[in-house]
Short mmCIF file of C-alpha atoms and ligand atoms in Angstrom, two decimals:
data_model
loop_
_atom_site.label_atom_id
_atom_site.label_comp_id
_atom_site.label_asym_id
_atom_site.label_seq_id
_atom_site.Cartn_x
_atom_site.Cartn_y
_atom_site.Cartn_z
CA MET A 176 24.21 -13.57 1.63
CA ILE A 177 22.61 -11.41 -1.07
CA ARG A 178 19.52 -9.67 0.26
CA THR A 179 17.40 -6.89 -1.19
CA ARG A 180 17.84 -3.40 0.13
CA ILE A 181 15.59 -0.40 -0.44
CA ILE A 182 18.07 2.33 -1.41
CA GLY A 183 15.59 5.00 -2.45
CA THR A 184 11.96 5.89 -1.86
CA GLY A 185 9.51 8.19 -3.60
CA SER A 186 5.85 9.06 -3.51
CA TYR A 187 3.29 11.27 -5.16
CA VAL A 188 -0.20 12.32 -4.15
CA PRO A 189 -2.35 14.54 -6.35
CA PRO A 190 -2.92 18.11 -5.09
CA ASP A 191 -6.75 18.06 -4.99
CA ILE A 192 -8.06 17.31 -1.49
CA LEU A 193 -11.51 16.02 -0.59
CA THR A 194 -12.31 16.68 3.07
CA ASN A 195 -14.80 14.90 5.31
CA ASP A 196 -16.93 18.04 5.20
CA ASN A 197 -16.89 17.95 1.37
CA LEU A 198 -18.14 14.35 1.54
CA SER A 199 -20.90 15.23 3.97
CA GLU A 200 -22.31 17.46 1.22
CA MET A 201 -22.32 14.50 -1.20
CA VAL A 202 -23.68 11.64 0.99
CA ASP A 203 -25.35 11.20 4.37
CA THR A 204 -22.21 11.20 6.52
CA SER A 205 -20.32 13.49 8.88
CA ASP A 206 -16.76 14.46 9.76
CA GLU A 207 -17.40 13.03 13.22
CA TRP A 208 -18.48 9.59 11.92
CA ILE A 209 -15.57 9.29 9.50
CA ARG A 210 -12.94 10.44 12.01
CA THR A 211 -14.09 8.26 14.87
CA ARG A 212 -14.73 5.11 12.79
CA THR A 213 -11.66 5.34 10.55
CA GLY A 214 -9.25 8.13 11.57
CA ILE A 215 -9.47 9.61 8.06
CA CYS A 216 -9.78 13.41 7.63
CA ASN A 217 -8.74 14.01 4.00
CA ARG A 218 -8.06 12.05 0.85
CA HIS A 219 -6.33 13.24 -2.34
CA ILE A 220 -8.10 12.81 -5.68
CA ALA A 221 -6.44 12.58 -9.12
CA LYS A 222 -8.60 14.84 -11.25
CA ASP A 223 -6.48 15.52 -14.30
CA MET A 224 -4.00 12.69 -14.25
CA ASP A 225 -3.80 8.96 -14.87
CA ASN A 226 -2.53 6.23 -12.60
CA ALA A 227 0.63 6.11 -14.75
CA ASP A 228 1.36 9.81 -14.13
CA MET A 229 1.25 9.26 -10.36
CA ALA A 230 3.28 6.03 -10.64
CA TYR A 231 5.92 7.79 -12.74
CA ASN A 232 6.21 10.74 -10.32
CA ALA A 233 6.70 8.37 -7.38
CA ALA A 234 9.17 6.25 -9.38
CA ARG A 235 11.21 9.27 -10.50
CA ASN A 236 11.47 10.45 -6.89
CA ALA A 237 12.65 7.01 -5.77
CA VAL A 238 15.25 6.78 -8.54
CA GLU A 239 16.54 10.27 -7.69
CA ASP A 240 16.68 9.37 -4.00
CA ALA A 241 18.63 6.20 -4.84
CA ARG A 242 20.95 8.15 -7.18
CA ILE A 243 20.85 5.49 -9.88
CA GLU A 244 20.58 5.89 -13.64
CA ALA A 245 17.24 4.77 -15.03
CA SER A 246 19.00 2.73 -17.72
CA LYS A 247 20.56 0.53 -14.98
CA ILE A 248 17.14 -0.66 -13.73
CA GLY A 249 16.53 -4.25 -14.82
CA LEU A 250 13.04 -4.75 -13.42
CA ILE A 251 9.95 -2.61 -12.87
CA ILE A 252 6.92 -4.05 -11.05
CA VAL A 253 3.80 -1.96 -10.50
CA ALA A 254 1.27 -3.17 -7.94
CA THR A 255 -2.15 -1.82 -8.85
CA SER A 256 -5.84 -2.70 -9.01
CA THR A 257 -6.72 0.42 -10.97
CA PRO A 258 -4.54 0.31 -14.11
CA ASP A 259 -5.12 2.77 -16.93
CA TYR A 260 -5.63 -0.11 -19.42
CA ALA A 261 -6.10 -3.87 -19.34
CA PHE A 262 -2.93 -3.78 -21.44
CA PRO A 263 -0.23 -2.57 -21.78
CA ASN A 264 0.66 -2.88 -18.12
CA GLN A 265 1.36 0.12 -15.89
CA ALA A 266 5.01 -0.89 -15.59
CA SER A 267 5.47 -0.37 -19.36
CA LEU A 268 3.93 3.10 -19.13
CA VAL A 269 6.27 3.99 -16.28
CA GLN A 270 9.25 2.52 -18.14
CA ALA A 271 8.65 4.77 -21.16
CA LYS A 272 8.30 7.94 -19.05
CA LEU A 273 11.34 7.05 -16.98
CA LYS A 274 13.41 5.96 -20.03
CA ALA A 275 14.34 2.81 -18.12
CA VAL A 276 15.07 1.13 -21.44
CA ASN A 277 16.63 -2.03 -20.01
CA ALA A 278 13.85 -3.00 -17.61
CA MET A 279 11.63 -6.06 -17.73
CA CYS A 280 8.10 -4.87 -16.86
CA PHE A 281 4.99 -6.39 -15.34
CA ASP A 282 2.14 -5.59 -12.96
CA VAL A 283 0.94 -7.36 -9.84
CA SER A 284 -2.72 -7.49 -8.88
CA ALA A 285 -2.99 -8.17 -5.15
CA ALA A 286 -5.09 -5.19 -4.03
CA CYS A 287 -3.97 -3.68 -0.72
CA SER A 288 -1.35 -6.44 -0.34
CA GLY A 289 0.06 -5.46 -3.74
CA PHE A 290 3.15 -3.59 -2.62
CA ILE A 291 4.43 -6.27 -0.24
CA THR A 292 3.68 -8.93 -2.88
CA ALA A 293 5.59 -7.02 -5.57
CA LEU A 294 8.46 -6.35 -3.15
CA ASP A 295 8.63 -10.05 -2.28
CA ILE A 296 8.76 -11.02 -5.98
CA ALA A 297 11.41 -8.39 -6.77
CA ALA A 298 13.49 -9.53 -3.79
CA SER A 299 13.45 -13.12 -5.07
CA MET A 300 14.49 -12.01 -8.55
CA LEU A 301 17.32 -9.83 -7.23
CA LYS A 302 18.44 -12.63 -4.92
CA ALA A 303 18.59 -14.97 -7.90
CA GLY A 304 21.02 -12.52 -9.46
CA SER A 305 18.81 -11.77 -12.46
CA TYR A 306 19.11 -8.00 -12.03
CA LYS A 307 21.14 -5.49 -10.07
CA TYR A 308 18.54 -2.74 -9.63
CA ALA A 309 14.74 -2.96 -9.48
CA LEU A 310 11.88 -0.57 -9.00
CA VAL A 311 8.70 -1.53 -7.14
CA ILE A 312 5.73 0.82 -7.26
CA GLY A 313 2.27 0.81 -5.67
CA SER A 314 -0.06 3.15 -7.55
CA GLU A 315 -3.83 3.55 -7.36
CA LYS A 316 -6.56 5.73 -8.79
CA MET A 317 -9.20 4.41 -6.39
CA SER A 318 -11.48 7.37 -7.20
CA GLU A 319 -12.27 5.67 -10.55
CA ILE A 320 -13.90 2.65 -8.89
CA VAL A 321 -15.46 4.33 -5.86
CA ASN A 322 -19.22 4.77 -5.99
CA TRP A 323 -19.54 8.36 -4.83
CA LYS A 324 -23.14 7.64 -3.76
CA ASP A 325 -22.17 4.75 -1.44
CA ARG A 326 -21.28 6.27 1.94
CA SER A 327 -20.02 2.95 3.30
CA VAL A 328 -17.16 3.01 0.76
CA CYS A 329 -16.59 6.50 -0.67
CA VAL A 330 -15.33 7.99 2.59
CA LEU A 331 -12.52 5.45 2.84
CA PHE A 332 -10.37 5.64 -0.28
CA GLY A 333 -7.90 8.05 -1.90
CA ASP A 334 -5.47 8.23 -4.84
CA GLY A 335 -1.67 8.20 -4.81
CA ALA A 336 1.53 6.31 -5.54
CA GLY A 337 4.66 5.23 -3.71
CA ALA A 338 7.86 3.52 -4.88
CA GLY A 339 11.03 1.84 -3.70
CA ALA A 340 14.29 1.49 -5.63
CA LEU A 341 16.01 -1.80 -4.80
CA VAL A 342 19.48 -3.27 -5.06
CA GLY A 343 21.03 -6.62 -4.20
CA HIS A 344 22.94 -6.00 -0.95
CA GLU A 345 24.16 -7.79 2.17
CA ARG A 346 21.69 -5.84 4.35
CA GLY A 347 17.96 -5.58 3.63
CA ILE A 348 14.98 -7.91 3.46
CA ILE A 349 15.42 -10.80 5.88
CA ASP A 350 12.24 -12.77 5.40
CA SER A 351 8.61 -12.59 4.31
CA ASN A 352 5.33 -14.46 4.48
CA ILE A 353 2.47 -13.73 2.09
CA TYR A 354 -0.85 -15.56 2.36
CA ASN A 355 -4.06 -15.82 0.38
CA ASP A 356 -7.54 -17.22 0.94
CA GLY A 357 -9.54 -17.10 -2.27
CA THR A 358 -12.64 -18.46 -0.52
CA GLY A 359 -13.01 -14.94 0.89
CA ALA A 360 -12.95 -13.29 -2.54
CA SER A 361 -16.55 -12.05 -2.43
CA VAL A 362 -15.97 -10.06 0.77
CA LEU A 363 -14.18 -7.31 -1.14
CA THR A 364 -14.45 -6.81 -4.90
CA GLY A 365 -13.87 -3.94 -7.30
CA GLY A 366 -13.98 -3.23 -11.02
CA ARG A 367 -16.17 -4.50 -13.82
CA ARG A 368 -16.70 -8.19 -14.43
CA PHE A 369 -15.38 -8.47 -18.00
CA SER A 370 -17.65 -11.39 -18.97
CA ASP A 371 -20.69 -9.28 -18.11
CA SER A 372 -20.51 -6.86 -21.03
CA CYS A 373 -23.78 -5.13 -20.11
CA SER A 374 -22.72 -4.35 -16.57
CA THR A 375 -22.11 -0.75 -15.65
CA ASP A 376 -21.11 -1.72 -12.11
CA ILE A 377 -17.41 -0.93 -11.84
CA PHE A 378 -17.52 -0.16 -8.15
CA ILE A 379 -15.93 -1.42 -4.94
CA HIS A 380 -18.22 -3.66 -2.89
CA MET A 381 -17.08 -4.45 0.62
CA ASP A 382 -18.36 -6.16 3.73
CA GLY A 383 -16.49 -3.73 5.98
CA GLN A 384 -17.00 -5.63 9.21
CA GLU A 385 -15.79 -8.92 7.69
CA VAL A 386 -12.67 -7.24 6.31
CA PHE A 387 -12.08 -5.59 9.68
CA LYS A 388 -12.35 -8.90 11.55
CA PHE A 389 -10.10 -10.66 9.01
CA ALA A 390 -7.44 -7.92 9.24
CA VAL A 391 -7.18 -7.75 13.03
CA LYS A 392 -6.91 -11.55 13.24
CA SER A 393 -4.66 -12.38 10.28
CA VAL A 394 -2.11 -9.55 10.41
CA PRO A 395 -0.90 -10.15 14.01
CA THR A 396 -0.66 -13.89 13.32
CA ALA A 397 1.41 -13.30 10.17
CA ILE A 398 3.77 -10.93 12.00
CA GLU A 399 4.14 -13.28 15.00
CA THR A 400 4.94 -16.18 12.67
CA LEU A 401 7.48 -14.13 10.75
CA LEU A 402 9.26 -13.04 13.93
CA HIS A 403 9.12 -16.53 15.44
CA ASN A 404 10.69 -17.99 12.27
CA ASN A 405 13.55 -15.52 12.64
CA ASN A 406 14.03 -15.99 16.40
CA MET A 407 12.98 -12.43 17.05
CA ASP A 408 10.95 -10.87 19.81
CA ILE A 409 8.27 -8.28 19.12
CA ASN A 410 10.27 -5.70 21.10
CA GLU A 411 13.19 -6.01 18.70
CA VAL A 412 11.14 -4.42 15.90
CA ASP A 413 11.64 -0.67 15.63
CA LYS A 414 8.68 0.15 13.40
CA PHE A 415 5.61 -1.59 11.99
CA ILE A 416 4.58 -0.07 8.67
CA LEU A 417 1.05 -1.32 8.15
CA HIS A 418 -1.35 -0.85 5.26
CA GLN A 419 -3.26 2.34 6.06
CA ALA A 420 -6.95 1.38 5.96
CA ASN A 421 -8.35 2.27 9.36
CA VAL A 422 -6.61 3.58 12.48
CA ARG A 423 -8.74 1.22 14.60
CA ILE A 424 -7.27 -1.75 12.70
CA ILE A 425 -3.73 -0.48 13.33
CA GLU A 426 -4.43 0.07 17.04
CA SER A 427 -6.00 -3.35 17.35
CA VAL A 428 -3.02 -5.05 15.67
CA ALA A 429 -0.64 -3.21 18.06
CA LYS A 430 -2.73 -4.32 21.04
CA ARG A 431 -2.92 -7.95 19.94
CA LEU A 432 0.84 -8.01 19.40
CA LYS A 433 1.37 -6.32 22.79
CA ALA A 434 3.60 -3.86 20.92
CA ASP A 435 4.16 -0.19 21.61
CA LYS A 436 1.51 1.82 19.70
CA ASP A 437 4.07 4.53 18.97
CA LYS A 438 5.95 2.07 16.76
CA PHE A 439 3.03 2.10 14.29
CA PRO A 440 3.27 5.29 12.22
CA VAL A 441 -0.01 6.51 10.69
CA ASN A 442 -0.73 8.88 7.80
CA LEU A 443 -4.18 7.67 6.72
CA ASN A 444 -5.67 10.81 8.28
CA GLU A 445 -4.32 12.74 5.27
CA TYR A 446 -4.60 10.22 2.42
CA GLY A 447 -7.31 7.70 3.33
CA ASN A 448 -6.84 4.15 2.07
CA THR A 449 -4.67 4.27 -1.07
CA SER A 450 -4.58 0.46 -1.36
CA SER A 451 -1.25 -0.78 -2.78
CA ALA A 452 0.22 2.75 -2.49
CA SER A 453 -0.29 3.19 1.25
CA ILE A 454 2.80 1.31 2.51
CA PRO A 455 5.31 2.92 0.10
CA ILE A 456 3.83 6.42 0.63
CA LEU A 457 4.29 6.01 4.39
CA LEU A 458 7.76 4.52 3.94
CA ASP A 459 8.76 7.49 1.79
CA GLU A 460 7.44 10.00 4.34
CA LEU A 461 9.39 8.32 7.14
CA ASN A 462 12.53 8.09 5.00
CA ARG A 463 12.38 11.75 3.98
CA ASN A 464 11.66 13.13 7.45
CA GLY A 465 14.61 11.20 8.91
CA SER A 466 12.55 8.80 11.03
CA LEU A 467 14.25 5.70 9.63
CA LYS A 468 17.69 5.03 11.09
CA GLN A 469 20.23 2.76 9.45
CA GLY A 470 20.11 -0.69 11.05
CA GLU A 471 16.55 -0.35 12.30
CA LYS A 472 14.35 -3.42 11.99
CA LEU A 473 11.09 -2.79 10.14
CA VAL A 474 8.05 -4.96 9.57
CA LEU A 475 5.85 -4.08 6.59
CA ALA A 476 2.37 -5.66 6.64
CA GLY A 477 -0.51 -5.55 4.18
CA PHE A 478 -4.01 -7.02 3.92
CA GLY A 479 -6.95 -6.75 1.60
CA ALA A 480 -8.93 -8.27 -1.26
CA GLY A 481 -8.20 -11.83 -2.21
CA LEU A 482 -8.37 -12.21 0.67
CA SER A 483 -4.64 -11.57 0.86
CA TRP A 484 -2.27 -10.61 3.65
CA GLY A 485 1.30 -10.90 4.79
CA SER A 486 4.40 -9.30 6.20
CA ILE A 487 8.02 -8.55 5.38
CA LEU A 488 10.91 -8.19 7.83
CA LEU A 489 13.84 -5.99 6.84
CA VAL A 490 16.82 -4.14 8.19
CA TRP A 491 16.90 -0.51 7.02
O1 UT7 B 772 -7.87 -1.96 2.43
C1 UT7 B 772 -8.50 -3.08 2.96
C2 UT7 B 772 -9.95 -2.98 2.79
N1 UT7 B 772 -10.74 -2.24 3.69
C3 UT7 B 772 -10.68 -2.21 5.04
O2 UT7 B 772 -9.75 -2.53 5.70
C4 UT7 B 772 -11.92 -1.73 5.74
C5 UT7 B 772 -12.23 -2.54 6.97
N2 UT7 B 772 -13.47 -2.13 7.61
C6 UT7 B 772 -13.60 -0.94 8.24
O3 UT7 B 772 -12.67 -0.15 8.30
C7 UT7 B 772 -14.91 -0.62 8.91
O4 UT7 B 772 -15.71 -1.78 8.94
C8 UT7 B 772 -15.71 0.53 8.21
C9 UT7 B 772 -14.99 1.85 8.44
C10 UT7 B 772 -15.83 0.26 6.72
C11 UT7 B 772 -17.10 0.64 8.79
O5 UT7 B 772 -17.01 0.84 10.21
P1 UT7 B 772 -17.93 -0.02 11.19
O6 UT7 B 772 -17.64 0.45 12.55
O7 UT7 B 772 -17.67 -1.47 10.88
O8 UT7 B 772 -19.37 0.44 10.79
P2 UT7 B 772 -20.60 -0.46 10.26
O9 UT7 B 772 -20.34 -0.94 8.89
O10 UT7 B 772 -20.94 -1.45 11.32
O11 UT7 B 772 -21.75 0.61 10.21
C12 UT7 B 772 -22.28 1.21 11.40
C13 UT7 B 772 -23.37 2.18 11.01
C14 UT7 B 772 -24.41 1.59 10.07
O12 UT7 B 772 -25.65 2.15 10.40
P3 UT7 B 772 -26.71 1.32 11.30
O13 UT7 B 772 -27.00 0.06 10.55
O14 UT7 B 772 -26.02 1.06 12.61
O15 UT7 B 772 -27.86 2.25 11.41
C15 UT7 B 772 -24.00 2.11 8.71
O16 UT7 B 772 -25.08 2.23 7.80
O17 UT7 B 772 -22.79 3.29 10.32
C16 UT7 B 772 -23.48 3.49 9.06
N3 UT7 B 772 -22.51 4.02 8.13
C17 UT7 B 772 -22.25 5.35 8.06
N4 UT7 B 772 -22.75 6.39 8.73
C18 UT7 B 772 -22.25 7.61 8.43
C19 UT7 B 772 -21.74 3.36 7.24
N5 UT7 B 772 -20.96 4.25 6.57
C20 UT7 B 772 -21.27 5.47 7.06
C21 UT7 B 772 -20.80 6.77 6.79
N6 UT7 B 772 -21.32 7.80 7.49
N7 UT7 B 772 -19.84 7.02 5.87
#
């Protein structure tokens, strides 16, 4: 059976770091509050670069890791909620920089579930035989839509990009389940409402507690369903690569699944919540430091605005 395999990973985070102490000089917060409530210590901020620059850097690293020629890529999907323009899409901007002249290009808007959504779409298209190679990127410049005066939000987010190069292969993605509940849309919103031309409010608005409750309930259920559908036990999974929003969410998901906490790698302490970029940045770190062994079973899981959530099961 043709599956979709990730044959290369890449990531990029901008060099400028904003620490918890820096933030405590900007709003009424403290390193102690941020660390204990979220696990975040630093976040990286793109000062002199666009979303497309970060997306391209991550994509180039993934293509190099996969050792494929850019001209062989048939599909580029960028998951983002913070594109540089309404149009053209981010994927077109990446295509031009990468000289991936034969790629079909489009973006996916599914917030923090963006990367798993884009990966699921790419996997279907590769499975259908439409393309041999594809590139899926999660890239976010969250600093553009963060209200730096709102302490309930500005301490959480960071900028960055991550990417996966994909090929049709016998080993790879086994199954996925992606869900959405649009009735929860108002719980987490970001960006300007286009119909309100006078509005200067471009910021993220979030009911943090509601999102927290939704995440710790929906993510374990999605993962359990996915494993059940594939006759797998939780102990057969080697690593759970979750969206990096809050370490307390990750610990709670591990507890609810009765899974070993050590199987849930975390890097949000360094990058904060990079939305659609968090899963591929973490995947790239694990790939490059040799933590991912061939044949390991991985579950990727995302959740966020929409409300949207879901999981993907794959063999590395
Ligand atoms: O990517 C997906 C989207 N986002 C998420 O997954 C986020 C999910 N939610 C969360 O991670 C948590 O709800 C937060 C980290 C956002 C907030 O943590 P919490 O434990 O739910 O805190 P809270 O909202 O209940 O606030 C507790 C207190 C409040 O003060 P009072 O009313 O108890 O006096 C807040 O005003 O903490 C206050 N507070 C802060 N204090 C210091 C809120 N933000 C801050 C802050 N520094 N940055």
